[in-house]
Amino acid sequence: MTADPLAPLLALADIAPAVDRARERFDQALRHRALRRHGGQVAAEVSLRSAVASTALQGYAHDRETVRAGTVTD
């Protein structure tokens, strides 16, 4: 088993408590009723928004609704 390369970051000030808070909030989200009922739709929306954000970081601005409609083919 390989050692976690990010483990030393936990020794930095305020990092361990921030990780604990993030883990707690993530667990809360997983228990959320809407996410359990509509997980597929939520995953699809996250994927769409991530794709639009990723292209924006690469310098290509696309309107989210245009991407949703399937008219962006880049």
PDB file of C-alpha atoms in Angstrom:
ATOM      1  CA  MET A   1       0.000   0.000   0.000  1.00  0.00           C
ATOM      2  CA  THR A   2       1.348   3.425  -0.982  1.00  0.00           C
ATOM      3  CA  ALA A   3       1.512   6.203   1.601  1.00  0.00           C
ATOM      4  CA  ASP A   4      -0.900   9.086   1.129  1.00  0.00           C
ATOM      5  CA  PRO A   5       1.103  11.937  -0.474  1.00  0.00           C
ATOM      6  CA  LEU A   6      -1.336  14.491   0.957  1.00  0.00           C
ATOM      7  CA  ALA A   7      -1.040  13.255   4.558  1.00  0.00           C
ATOM      8  CA  PRO A   8       1.583  15.898   5.507  1.00  0.00           C
ATOM      9  CA  LEU A   9      -0.989  18.596   4.727  1.00  0.00           C
ATOM     10  CA  LEU A  10      -3.007  17.496   7.769  1.00  0.00           C
ATOM     11  CA  ALA A  11      -0.176  18.808   9.953  1.00  0.00           C
ATOM     12  CA  LEU A  12      -0.738  22.362   8.687  1.00  0.00           C
ATOM     13  CA  ALA A  13      -2.702  24.739  10.904  1.00  0.00           C
ATOM     14  CA  ASP A  14      -6.496  24.492  10.554  1.00  0.00           C
ATOM     15  CA  ILE A  15      -6.361  21.803   7.859  1.00  0.00           C
ATOM     16  CA  ALA A  16      -7.483  18.796   9.929  1.00  0.00           C
ATOM     17  CA  PRO A  17     -10.548  20.613  11.339  1.00  0.00           C
ATOM     18  CA  ALA A  18     -11.453  21.858   7.845  1.00  0.00           C
ATOM     19  CA  VAL A  19     -11.226  18.312   6.493  1.00  0.00           C
ATOM     20  CA  ASP A  20     -13.450  17.080   9.318  1.00  0.00           C
ATOM     21  CA  ARG A  21     -16.047  19.784   8.570  1.00  0.00           C
ATOM     22  CA  ALA A  22     -15.982  18.994   4.858  1.00  0.00           C
ATOM     23  CA  ARG A  23     -16.411  15.278   5.565  1.00  0.00           C
ATOM     24  CA  GLU A  24     -19.345  16.003   7.906  1.00  0.00           C
ATOM     25  CA  ARG A  25     -21.077  18.210   5.322  1.00  0.00           C
ATOM     26  CA  PHE A  26     -20.499  15.655   2.592  1.00  0.00           C
ATOM     27  CA  ASP A  27     -22.068  12.981   4.778  1.00  0.00           C
ATOM     28  CA  GLN A  28     -25.043  15.301   5.403  1.00  0.00           C
ATOM     29  CA  ALA A  29     -25.475  15.766   1.650  1.00  0.00           C
ATOM     30  CA  LEU A  30     -25.477  12.016   1.102  1.00  0.00           C
ATOM     31  CA  ARG A  31     -28.297  11.682   3.621  1.00  0.00           C
ATOM     32  CA  HIS A  32     -30.364  14.424   1.971  1.00  0.00           C
ATOM     33  CA  ARG A  33     -33.710  13.092   0.758  1.00  0.00           C
ATOM     34  CA  ALA A  34     -33.616  14.874  -2.617  1.00  0.00           C
ATOM     35  CA  LEU A  35     -30.202  13.450  -3.396  1.00  0.00           C
ATOM     36  CA  ARG A  36     -31.347   9.936  -2.515  1.00  0.00           C
ATOM     37  CA  ARG A  37     -34.506  10.252  -4.622  1.00  0.00           C
ATOM     38  CA  HIS A  38     -33.011  12.060  -7.606  1.00  0.00           C
ATOM     39  CA  GLY A  39     -29.361  11.079  -7.463  1.00  0.00           C
ATOM     40  CA  GLY A  40     -29.141  10.438 -11.207  1.00  0.00           C
ATOM     41  CA  GLN A  41     -30.535  13.850 -12.066  1.00  0.00           C
ATOM     42  CA  VAL A  42     -28.230  15.516  -9.563  1.00  0.00           C
ATOM     43  CA  ALA A  43     -25.217  13.665 -10.997  1.00  0.00           C
ATOM     44  CA  ALA A  44     -26.194  14.710 -14.530  1.00  0.00           C
ATOM     45  CA  GLU A  45     -26.520  18.357 -13.481  1.00  0.00           C
ATOM     46  CA  VAL A  46     -23.169  18.264 -11.692  1.00  0.00           C
ATOM     47  CA  SER A  47     -21.559  16.768 -14.796  1.00  0.00           C
ATOM     48  CA  LEU A  48     -23.067  19.447 -17.022  1.00  0.00           C
ATOM     49  CA  ARG A  49     -21.973  22.287 -14.751  1.00  0.00           C
ATOM     50  CA  SER A  50     -18.514  20.768 -14.399  1.00  0.00           C
ATOM     51  CA  ALA A  51     -18.133  20.544 -18.172  1.00  0.00           C
ATOM     52  CA  VAL A  52     -19.154  24.179 -18.632  1.00  0.00           C
ATOM     53  CA  ALA A  53     -16.762  25.281 -15.859  1.00  0.00           C
ATOM     54  CA  SER A  54     -13.935  23.187 -17.282  1.00  0.00           C
ATOM     55  CA  THR A  55     -14.287  24.710 -20.724  1.00  0.00           C
ATOM     56  CA  ALA A  56     -14.414  28.183 -19.177  1.00  0.00           C
ATOM     57  CA  LEU A  57     -11.074  27.500 -17.488  1.00  0.00           C
ATOM     58  CA  GLN A  58      -9.692  26.617 -20.910  1.00  0.00           C
ATOM     59  CA  GLY A  59     -10.929  29.924 -22.319  1.00  0.00           C
ATOM     60  CA  TYR A  60     -14.129  28.750 -24.025  1.00  0.00           C
ATOM     61  CA  ALA A  61     -17.292  30.400 -22.754  1.00  0.00           C
ATOM     62  CA  HIS A  62     -20.447  28.396 -23.337  1.00  0.00           C
ATOM     63  CA  ASP A  63     -23.868  29.151 -21.935  1.00  0.00           C
ATOM     64  CA  ARG A  64     -25.018  26.303 -19.703  1.00  0.00           C
ATOM     65  CA  GLU A  65     -28.449  26.123 -21.321  1.00  0.00           C
ATOM     66  CA  THR A  66     -26.890  25.921 -24.779  1.00  0.00           C
ATOM     67  CA  VAL A  67     -24.774  23.001 -23.623  1.00  0.00           C
ATOM     68  CA  ARG A  68     -27.839  21.416 -22.007  1.00  0.00           C
ATOM     69  CA  ALA A  69     -29.724  21.715 -25.307  1.00  0.00           C
ATOM     70  CA  GLY A  70     -26.924  19.839 -27.058  1.00  0.00           C
ATOM     71  CA  THR A  71     -26.138  22.578 -29.548  1.00  0.00           C
ATOM     72  CA  VAL A  72     -22.497  22.904 -28.435  1.00  0.00           C
ATOM     73  CA  THR A  73     -20.414  20.262 -30.172  1.00  0.00           C
ATOM     74  CA  ASP A  74     -16.876  21.402 -29.229  1.00  0.00           C
TER      75      ASP A  74
END
